[in-house]
Amino acid sequence: LLVWIKNAPSPQEICDRIMDQNSDFQKAMVEYLESVHQGEFAGGDIDNISKQCEKAKADQPACICPTETLPNIPPYKCQDHCDSPNTDCAKCKEYTAWLKHYATEVDELLYKSNRHRCKQRGCKDPRTGTCKARFSRDVHAETKVDPETGALILKKGEAWLNTFTPAVTYMMCCNHNTTSLLSGTAIKSVIAYVADYITKTPLETHVMFQAMQRV
């Protein structure tokens, strides 16, 4: 899925404005990008999330995996306490509880669907031993700007995760990759990839039925 933002500046215009030291554009751009996609779990590192998932499974063995369920509809936010939730307000309690559930479920979905595992995917090149999907990825403690090119190197905390949008993870309950395309080369590459992906030869009927049966 490619999303084009109407009236957005071109990649070159964005680069020029990011390089402008007298502009607030760089800060606003970083805040926007970090708000719509990220590269780490909300509840800790991958080891902590692994332990949380194992504990949840042990505590509730009959619980259905979130990758096989539909997301819970969020409750309406209390209009009387928009700025700060009131601990005595029933609506605030309900909304706060949902937010906690949302963060926990997104982390579990990411751990089970977005986490790359070379052994299970068989993606190692037999000649070089490197991962064909280019994992593990570089991690960055904070977003930086390359002073020479103006390229944004976005914050990323987990080497074995794609960048993602938490709301999309929660709604779709599956693996996805969210990427900001800030160069002509990146745009062309993704267009070619998407075009190649959607024109793949369809699955055989019996394979489709097998997949449906597993789900």
Coordinates of N, CA and C in Angstrom, one line a residue:
L1 N 0.8 -1.2 0.0 CA 0.0 0.0 0.0 C 0.9 1.2 0.0
L2 N 0.7 2.1 -1.0 CA 1.5 3.4 -1.1 C 0.5 4.5 -0.7
V3 N 0.9 5.3 0.2 CA 0.0 6.5 0.6 C 0.7 7.8 0.2
W4 N 0.1 8.5 -0.7 CA 0.6 9.8 -1.2 C -0.1 10.9 -0.4
I5 N 0.7 11.8 0.2 CA 0.2 12.9 1.0 C 0.0 14.1 0.1
K6 N -1.3 14.5 0.0 CA -1.6 15.6 -0.9 C -0.9 16.9 -0.6
N7 N -0.4 17.6 -1.6 CA 0.3 18.9 -1.4 C 1.6 18.8 -0.6
A8 N 2.1 17.5 -0.4 CA 3.4 17.4 0.3 C 4.5 17.9 -0.6
P9 N 5.6 18.5 0.0 CA 6.7 18.9 -0.7 C 7.5 17.7 -1.3
S10 N 8.2 17.9 -2.3 CA 9.0 16.8 -3.0 C 10.1 16.4 -2.0
P11 N 10.7 15.2 -2.3 CA 11.8 14.7 -1.4 C 13.0 15.8 -1.4
Q12 N 13.3 16.4 -2.5 CA 14.4 17.4 -2.5 C 14.0 18.6 -1.7
E13 N 12.7 19.1 -1.8 CA 12.3 20.2 -1.0 C 12.3 19.9 0.5
I14 N 12.0 18.7 0.9 CA 12.0 18.2 2.3 C 13.5 18.2 2.8
C15 N 14.4 17.7 1.9 CA 15.8 17.7 2.3 C 16.3 19.1 2.5
D16 N 16.0 20.0 1.6 CA 16.5 21.4 1.7 C 16.0 22.1 3.0
R17 N 14.7 21.8 3.3 CA 14.2 22.4 4.5 C 14.7 21.8 5.8
I18 N 15.0 20.5 5.8 CA 15.7 19.8 6.9 C 17.1 20.4 7.1
M19 N 17.8 20.8 6.1 CA 19.1 21.3 6.2 C 19.2 22.7 6.6
D20 N 18.0 23.4 6.6 CA 17.9 24.8 7.0 C 18.0 25.0 8.5
Q21 N 19.1 25.5 9.0 CA 19.4 25.6 10.4 C 18.4 26.6 11.1
N22 N 17.8 27.5 10.3 CA 17.0 28.6 10.9 C 15.5 28.2 10.9
S23 N 15.2 26.9 10.5 CA 13.8 26.5 10.4 C 13.5 25.5 11.4
D24 N 12.2 25.5 11.8 CA 11.7 24.5 12.8 C 11.2 23.3 12.1
F25 N 11.4 23.2 10.8 CA 10.8 22.1 10.0 C 11.5 20.8 10.4
Q26 N 12.8 20.8 10.6 CA 13.4 19.5 11.0 C 12.8 18.9 12.2
K27 N 12.6 19.7 13.3 CA 12.1 19.2 14.5 C 10.6 18.7 14.3
A28 N 9.8 19.4 13.5 CA 8.5 19.1 13.3 C 8.4 17.8 12.4
M29 N 9.3 17.6 11.5 CA 9.3 16.4 10.6 C 9.7 15.2 11.5
V30 N 10.7 15.3 12.3 CA 11.1 14.2 13.2 C 10.0 13.8 14.1
E31 N 9.3 14.8 14.7 CA 8.2 14.5 15.6 C 7.1 13.8 14.9
Y32 N 6.8 14.2 13.7 CA 5.8 13.5 12.9 C 6.1 12.1 12.5
L33 N 7.3 11.9 12.0 CA 7.8 10.6 11.6 C 7.8 9.6 12.8
E34 N 8.3 10.1 13.9 CA 8.4 9.2 15.1 C 7.0 8.9 15.7
S35 N 6.0 9.7 15.4 CA 4.6 9.5 15.9 C 3.9 8.5 15.0
V36 N 4.3 8.3 13.7 CA 3.5 7.4 12.9 C 4.2 6.1 12.6
H37 N 5.5 6.0 12.9 CA 6.1 4.7 12.9 C 7.3 4.6 13.8
Q38 N 7.6 3.4 14.3 CA 8.6 3.1 15.2 C 9.3 1.8 15.0
G39 N 10.4 1.5 15.7 CA 11.1 0.3 15.5 C 11.5 -0.4 16.8
E40 N 10.7 -0.3 17.8 CA 10.9 -1.0 19.1 C 9.6 -1.2 19.8
F41 N 9.6 -2.1 20.8 CA 8.5 -2.4 21.5 C 8.2 -1.3 22.5
A42 N 6.9 -1.2 23.0 CA 6.5 -0.2 23.9 C 6.8 -0.6 25.4
G43 N 6.8 -2.0 25.6 CA 7.0 -2.4 27.0 C 8.3 -3.0 27.4
G44 N 9.4 -2.6 26.6 CA 10.7 -3.1 26.9 C 11.4 -3.7 25.7
D45 N 12.6 -4.3 26.0 CA 13.3 -4.9 24.9 C 12.7 -6.3 24.5
I46 N 13.3 -6.9 23.5 CA 12.7 -8.2 23.0 C 12.7 -9.3 24.0
D47 N 13.7 -9.3 24.9 CA 13.8 -10.3 26.0 C 12.7 -10.2 27.0
N48 N 12.4 -8.9 27.3 CA 11.3 -8.7 28.3 C 9.9 -9.0 27.7
I49 N 9.7 -8.7 26.4 CA 8.5 -9.0 25.7 C 8.3 -10.5 25.6
S50 N 9.4 -11.2 25.3 CA 9.4 -12.7 25.3 C 8.9 -13.3 26.6
K51 N 9.4 -12.8 27.7 CA 9.0 -13.3 29.0 C 7.6 -13.0 29.3
Q52 N 7.1 -11.8 28.9 CA 5.7 -11.4 29.1 C 4.8 -12.3 28.3
C53 N 5.1 -12.6 27.1 CA 4.3 -13.5 26.3 C 4.2 -14.9 26.9
E54 N 5.4 -15.4 27.3 CA 5.4 -16.7 28.0 C 4.6 -16.8 29.2
K55 N 4.7 -15.7 30.0 CA 3.9 -15.6 31.3 C 2.4 -15.6 31.0
A56 N 2.0 -14.8 30.0 CA 0.6 -14.7 29.6 C 0.1 -16.0 29.1
K57 N 0.9 -16.7 28.4 CA 0.4 -18.1 27.9 C 0.3 -19.0 29.0
A58 N 1.2 -19.0 30.0 CA 1.1 -19.9 31.2 C 0.0 -19.5 32.1
D59 N -0.3 -18.2 32.2 CA -1.5 -17.8 33.1 C -2.8 -18.1 32.5
Q60 N -2.9 -18.0 31.1 CA -4.1 -18.2 30.4 C -3.9 -19.2 29.2
P61 N -3.7 -20.5 29.5 CA -3.4 -21.4 28.4 C -4.5 -21.5 27.3
A62 N -5.7 -21.2 27.7 CA -6.8 -21.3 26.7 C -7.0 -20.0 25.9
C63 N -6.2 -19.0 26.2 CA -6.4 -17.7 25.5 C -6.0 -17.8 24.1
I64 N -6.8 -17.2 23.2 CA -6.5 -17.3 21.7 C -5.4 -16.3 21.4
C65 N -4.5 -16.7 20.5 CA -3.5 -15.8 20.0 C -4.0 -14.6 19.4
P66 N -3.6 -13.3 19.7 CA -4.1 -12.1 19.1 C -4.0 -12.1 17.5
T67 N -3.1 -12.9 16.9 CA -3.0 -12.9 15.5 C -4.2 -13.6 14.9
E68 N -5.0 -14.3 15.7 CA -6.2 -15.0 15.2 C -7.5 -14.4 15.7
T69 N -7.5 -13.2 16.2 CA -8.7 -12.5 16.7 C -8.8 -11.1 16.1
L70 N -10.0 -10.5 16.3 CA -10.2 -9.2 15.9 C -9.9 -8.2 17.1
P71 N -9.5 -7.0 16.8 CA -9.1 -6.1 17.9 C -10.4 -5.6 18.6
N72 N -10.2 -5.3 19.9 CA -11.3 -4.7 20.7 C -11.5 -3.3 20.3
I73 N -12.7 -2.9 20.2 CA -13.1 -1.5 19.9 C -12.8 -0.6 21.1
P74 N -12.1 0.5 20.9 CA -11.7 1.4 22.0 C -13.0 2.1 22.5
P75 N -13.0 2.3 23.8 CA -14.1 3.1 24.4 C -14.0 4.5 24.1
Y76 N -15.1 5.3 24.2 CA -15.0 6.7 24.0 C -14.2 7.4 25.1
K77 N -13.3 8.3 24.7 CA -12.5 9.0 25.7 C -13.4 10.0 26.5
C78 N -13.2 10.1 27.8 CA -14.0 11.0 28.7 C -13.7 12.4 28.2
Q79 N -14.8 13.1 27.9 CA -14.7 14.5 27.5 C -14.5 15.5 28.7
D80 N -14.8 15.0 29.9 CA -14.7 15.9 31.0 C -13.2 16.0 31.6
H81 N -12.4 15.0 31.2 CA -11.0 15.0 31.7 C -10.1 14.6 30.6
C82 N -10.1 15.5 29.5 CA -9.3 15.2 28.3 C -7.8 15.4 28.6
D83 N -7.4 16.3 29.4 CA -6.0 16.6 29.6 C -5.4 15.6 30.6
S84 N -6.0 15.2 31.6 CA -5.5 14.2 32.6 C -6.6 13.4 33.1
P85 N -6.5 12.0 32.9 CA -7.6 11.1 33.4 C -7.8 11.2 34.9
N86 N -9.1 11.1 35.3 CA -9.5 11.2 36.7 C -9.6 9.7 37.2
T87 N -8.9 9.4 38.3 CA -8.9 8.0 38.8 C -10.3 7.6 39.4
D88 N -11.1 8.6 39.7 CA -12.5 8.3 40.2 C -13.5 8.3 39.1
C89 N -13.1 8.6 37.9 CA -14.1 8.6 36.8 C -14.2 7.2 36.1
A90 N -15.4 6.7 35.9 CA -15.5 5.3 35.3 C -15.1 5.3 33.9
K91 N -15.4 6.4 33.1 CA -15.0 6.5 31.7 C -13.5 6.5 31.6
C92 N -12.9 7.3 32.5 CA -11.4 7.4 32.4 C -10.7 6.1 32.8
K93 N -11.3 5.4 33.7 CA -10.7 4.1 34.1 C -10.8 3.1 32.9
E94 N -12.0 3.1 32.3 CA -12.2 2.2 31.1 C -11.3 2.5 30.0
Y95 N -11.1 3.8 29.7 CA -10.2 4.2 28.6 C -8.7 3.9 28.9
T96 N -8.3 4.2 30.2 CA -7.0 3.9 30.6 C -6.7 2.4 30.5
A97 N -7.6 1.6 30.9 CA -7.5 0.1 30.9 C -7.3 -0.4 29.4
W98 N -8.1 0.3 28.5 CA -8.0 -0.1 27.1 C -6.6 0.3 26.6
L99 N -6.1 1.4 26.9 CA -4.8 1.9 26.4 C -3.7 0.9 26.9
K100 N -3.8 0.4 28.1 CA -2.8 -0.6 28.6 C -2.9 -1.9 27.8
H101 N -4.2 -2.3 27.6 CA -4.4 -3.5 26.8 C -3.9 -3.3 25.4
Y102 N -4.1 -2.2 24.8 CA -3.6 -1.8 23.4 C -2.1 -2.0 23.3
A103 N -1.4 -1.4 24.3 CA 0.1 -1.4 24.2 C 0.6 -2.8 24.4
T104 N 0.0 -3.6 25.3 CA 0.4 -5.0 25.5 C 0.1 -5.9 24.3
E105 N -1.1 -5.7 23.7 CA -1.4 -6.5 22.6 C -0.6 -6.2 21.4
V106 N -0.3 -4.9 21.2 CA 0.6 -4.5 20.0 C 2.0 -5.2 20.2
D107 N 2.5 -5.1 21.4 CA 3.8 -5.8 21.7 C 3.8 -7.3 21.4
E108 N 2.7 -7.9 21.8 CA 2.6 -9.4 21.5 C 2.4 -9.7 20.0
L109 N 1.7 -8.8 19.3 CA 1.5 -9.0 17.9 C 2.8 -8.8 17.2
L110 N 3.6 -7.8 17.6 CA 4.9 -7.6 17.0 C 5.8 -8.8 17.2
Y111 N 5.8 -9.3 18.5 CA 6.7 -10.4 18.8 C 6.4 -11.6 18.0
K112 N 5.1 -11.8 17.8 CA 4.7 -13.1 17.1 C 4.6 -12.9 15.6
S113 N 4.5 -11.7 15.0 CA 4.3 -11.6 13.6 C 5.4 -10.7 12.9
N114 N 5.9 -9.7 13.6 CA 6.9 -8.8 12.9 C 8.3 -9.2 13.2
R115 N 8.6 -10.1 14.2 CA 9.9 -10.5 14.6 C 10.5 -11.4 13.5
H116 N 11.7 -11.0 13.0 CA 12.3 -11.8 11.9 C 13.1 -13.0 12.6
R117 N 12.9 -14.2 12.0 CA 13.7 -15.3 12.5 C 14.2 -16.1 11.3
C118 N 15.5 -16.0 11.1 CA 16.1 -16.6 9.8 C 15.9 -18.1 9.8
K119 N 16.0 -18.8 10.9 CA 15.9 -20.2 11.0 C 14.6 -20.7 10.5
Q120 N 13.5 -20.0 10.8 CA 12.2 -20.4 10.5 C 11.9 -20.0 9.0
R121 N 12.4 -18.9 8.5 CA 12.1 -18.4 7.2 C 13.0 -19.0 6.1
G122 N 14.1 -19.6 6.5 CA 15.0 -20.1 5.5 C 15.6 -19.1 4.5
C123 N 15.9 -17.9 5.1 CA 16.3 -16.8 4.2 C 17.8 -16.6 4.2
K124 N 18.6 -17.5 4.7 CA 20.0 -17.4 4.7 C 20.6 -17.8 3.3
D125 N 21.4 -16.9 2.8 CA 22.1 -17.2 1.5 C 23.1 -18.4 1.8
P126 N 22.9 -19.5 1.1 CA 23.8 -20.6 1.3 C 25.3 -20.4 1.0
R127 N 25.5 -19.4 0.1 CA 26.9 -19.1 -0.2 C 27.6 -18.1 0.7
T128 N 26.9 -17.1 1.2 CA 27.5 -16.1 2.0 C 27.1 -16.2 3.5
G129 N 25.9 -16.9 3.8 CA 25.5 -17.0 5.1 C 24.8 -15.8 5.6
T130 N 24.5 -14.8 4.7 CA 23.8 -13.6 5.1 C 22.3 -13.7 4.9
C131 N 21.6 -12.9 5.6 CA 20.1 -12.9 5.5 C 19.7 -12.2 4.2
K132 N 18.8 -12.8 3.4 CA 18.4 -12.2 2.2 C 17.4 -11.0 2.5
A133 N 16.8 -11.0 3.6 CA 15.9 -9.9 4.0 C 16.6 -8.8 4.7
R134 N 18.0 -8.9 4.8 CA 18.8 -7.8 5.3 C 18.7 -7.6 6.8
F135 N 18.4 -8.7 7.5 CA 18.4 -8.7 9.0 C 19.8 -9.3 9.4
S136 N 20.3 -8.8 10.6 CA 19.7 -7.8 11.5 C 19.9 -6.4 11.0
R137 N 19.0 -5.5 11.4 CA 19.1 -4.1 11.0 C 19.9 -3.3 12.0
D138 N 20.4 -2.1 11.5 CA 21.1 -1.2 12.4 C 20.1 -0.6 13.4
V139 N 20.6 -0.4 14.7 CA 19.8 0.2 15.7 C 20.3 1.6 16.0
H140 N 19.4 2.6 16.3 CA 19.8 3.9 16.6 C 19.0 4.4 17.9
A141 N 19.8 4.9 18.8 CA 19.1 5.3 20.1 C 18.2 6.6 19.9
E142 N 18.5 7.4 18.9 CA 17.7 8.6 18.6 C 17.8 8.9 17.2
T143 N 16.8 9.7 16.7 CA 16.8 10.1 15.3 C 17.9 11.2 15.1
K144 N 18.6 11.0 14.0 CA 19.7 11.9 13.6 C 19.6 12.4 12.2
V145 N 20.2 13.5 11.9 CA 20.2 14.0 10.5 C 21.6 14.0 10.0
D146 N 21.8 13.4 8.8 CA 23.1 13.4 8.2 C 23.4 14.8 7.8
P147 N 24.5 15.5 8.3 CA 24.7 16.9 8.0 C 25.1 17.1 6.6
E148 N 25.6 16.1 5.9 CA 26.1 16.3 4.5 C 24.9 16.1 3.5
T149 N 24.1 15.1 3.7 CA 23.0 14.8 2.8 C 21.6 15.3 3.2
G150 N 21.4 15.5 4.5 CA 20.1 15.9 5.0 C 19.2 14.7 5.2
A151 N 19.8 13.5 5.0 CA 19.0 12.2 5.2 C 18.7 12.0 6.7
L152 N 17.4 11.6 7.0 CA 17.0 11.3 8.4 C 17.3 9.9 8.7
I153 N 18.1 9.6 9.8 CA 18.3 8.3 10.3 C 17.4 8.1 11.5
L154 N 16.3 7.4 11.3 CA 15.3 7.4 12.4 C 15.6 6.5 13.5
K155 N 15.2 6.8 14.7 CA 15.3 6.0 15.9 C 14.8 4.6 15.7
K156 N 15.6 3.6 16.1 CA 15.2 2.2 16.0 C 15.8 1.4 17.1
G157 N 15.0 0.7 17.9 CA 15.6 0.1 19.1 C 15.8 -1.4 18.9
E158 N 15.1 -2.0 17.9 CA 15.2 -3.5 17.8 C 15.8 -3.9 16.4
A159 N 16.8 -4.7 16.4 CA 17.5 -5.1 15.2 C 16.7 -6.1 14.4
W160 N 15.7 -6.8 15.0 CA 15.0 -7.9 14.4 C 13.6 -7.6 14.1
L161 N 13.2 -6.3 14.1 CA 11.9 -5.8 13.8 C 11.9 -4.9 12.6
N162 N 10.9 -4.9 11.7 CA 10.7 -3.9 10.7 C 10.2 -2.6 11.5
T163 N 10.3 -1.5 10.8 CA 9.6 -0.3 11.4 C 8.1 -0.5 11.1
F164 N 7.2 0.0 12.0 CA 5.8 -0.3 11.9 C 5.0 0.8 12.5
T165 N 3.7 0.8 12.2 CA 2.7 1.8 12.8 C 1.9 1.0 13.8
P166 N 2.0 1.3 15.1 CA 1.3 0.6 16.2 C -0.2 0.4 15.9
A167 N -0.9 1.5 15.4 CA -2.3 1.4 15.1 C -2.6 0.4 14.0
V168 N -1.8 0.3 13.0 CA -2.0 -0.6 11.9 C -1.7 -2.1 12.4
T169 N -0.7 -2.2 13.3 CA -0.5 -3.6 13.9 C -1.7 -4.0 14.6
Y170 N -2.3 -3.1 15.4 CA -3.4 -3.5 16.3 C -4.7 -3.8 15.4
M171 N -4.9 -3.1 14.3 CA -6.1 -3.3 13.5 C -5.9 -4.5 12.6
M172 N -4.7 -4.7 12.0 CA -4.5 -5.7 11.0 C -4.1 -7.1 11.6
C173 N -3.5 -7.0 12.8 CA -3.1 -8.2 13.6 C -2.2 -9.1 12.8
C174 N -1.3 -8.5 12.0 CA -0.3 -9.2 11.2 C 0.9 -8.4 11.0
N175 N 1.9 -9.0 10.3 CA 3.1 -8.4 10.0 C 3.0 -7.3 8.9
H176 N 3.6 -6.2 9.1 CA 3.7 -5.2 8.1 C 4.9 -4.3 8.3
N177 N 5.2 -3.5 7.3 CA 6.4 -2.6 7.4 C 6.0 -1.2 6.9
T178 N 6.2 -0.3 7.8 CA 5.9 1.1 7.5 C 7.2 1.9 7.2
T179 N 7.3 2.5 6.1 CA 8.6 3.2 5.7 C 8.2 4.6 5.1
S180 N 9.0 5.6 5.5 CA 8.8 6.9 5.0 C 9.7 7.0 3.8
L181 N 9.2 7.4 2.6 CA 9.9 7.5 1.4 C 10.3 8.9 1.1
L182 N 11.6 9.2 1.5 CA 12.1 10.6 1.4 C 13.1 10.8 0.3
S183 N 13.2 9.8 -0.6 CA 14.1 10.0 -1.8 C 13.4 9.4 -3.0
G184 N 13.8 9.9 -4.2 CA 13.3 9.4 -5.4 C 13.7 7.9 -5.6
T185 N 14.9 7.6 -5.2 CA 15.3 6.2 -5.4 C 14.5 5.2 -4.5
A186 N 14.2 5.7 -3.3 CA 13.3 4.8 -2.4 C 11.9 4.7 -3.0
I187 N 11.4 5.7 -3.5 CA 10.0 5.7 -4.1 C 10.0 4.7 -5.2
K188 N 11.0 4.8 -6.1 CA 11.0 3.9 -7.3 C 11.2 2.5 -6.9
S189 N 12.0 2.2 -5.9 CA 12.3 0.9 -5.4 C 11.0 0.2 -4.9
V190 N 10.3 1.0 -4.0 CA 9.1 0.5 -3.4 C 8.0 0.3 -4.5
I191 N 7.8 1.2 -5.4 CA 6.8 1.0 -6.5 C 7.1 -0.3 -7.3
A192 N 8.4 -0.5 -7.6 CA 8.8 -1.7 -8.3 C 8.5 -3.0 -7.4
Y193 N 8.8 -2.9 -6.1 CA 8.5 -4.0 -5.2 C 7.0 -4.3 -5.1
V194 N 6.2 -3.3 -4.9 CA 4.8 -3.5 -4.8 C 4.2 -4.0 -6.1
A195 N 4.6 -3.5 -7.2 CA 4.1 -4.0 -8.5 C 4.5 -5.4 -8.7
D196 N 5.7 -5.8 -8.4 CA 6.1 -7.2 -8.5 C 5.3 -8.1 -7.6
Y197 N 5.0 -7.6 -6.4 CA 4.3 -8.4 -5.4 C 2.9 -8.7 -5.8
I198 N 2.2 -7.7 -6.3 CA 0.8 -7.9 -6.6 C 0.6 -8.6 -7.9
T199 N 1.6 -8.8 -8.7 CA 1.5 -9.5 -10.0 C 2.1 -10.9 -9.9
K200 N 2.3 -11.4 -8.6 CA 2.8 -12.7 -8.5 C 1.7 -13.8 -9.0
T201 N 2.2 -14.9 -9.4 CA 1.3 -16.0 -9.8 C 0.5 -16.4 -8.6
P202 N -0.9 -16.5 -8.8 CA -1.7 -16.8 -7.7 C -1.5 -18.2 -7.2
L203 N -1.8 -18.5 -5.9 CA -1.7 -19.8 -5.3 C -2.6 -20.8 -6.0
E204 N -2.2 -22.1 -6.0 CA -3.0 -23.1 -6.4 C -4.2 -23.3 -5.5
T205 N -5.4 -23.7 -6.0 CA -6.6 -23.8 -5.2 C -6.4 -24.6 -3.9
H206 N -5.7 -25.8 -4.0 CA -5.5 -26.6 -2.9 C -4.6 -26.0 -1.8
V207 N -3.7 -25.2 -2.3 CA -2.8 -24.5 -1.3 C -3.6 -23.4 -0.6
M208 N -4.5 -22.7 -1.3 CA -5.4 -21.7 -0.6 C -6.3 -22.3 0.4
F209 N -6.8 -23.5 0.1 CA -7.7 -24.2 1.1 C -6.9 -24.7 2.3
Q210 N -5.7 -25.1 2.1 CA -4.8 -25.5 3.2 C -4.5 -24.3 4.1
A211 N -4.3 -23.1 3.5 CA -4.0 -21.9 4.3 C -5.2 -21.5 5.1
M212 N -6.4 -21.6 4.5 CA -7.7 -21.2 5.1 C -7.9 -22.2 6.3
Q213 N -7.6 -23.5 6.1 CA -7.8 -24.5 7.2 C -7.0 -24.2 8.4
R214 N -5.7 -23.8 8.1 CA -4.8 -23.5 9.2 C -5.3 -22.3 10.1
V215 N -5.8 -21.3 9.4 CA -6.3 -20.1 10.1 C -7.6 -20.4 10.8

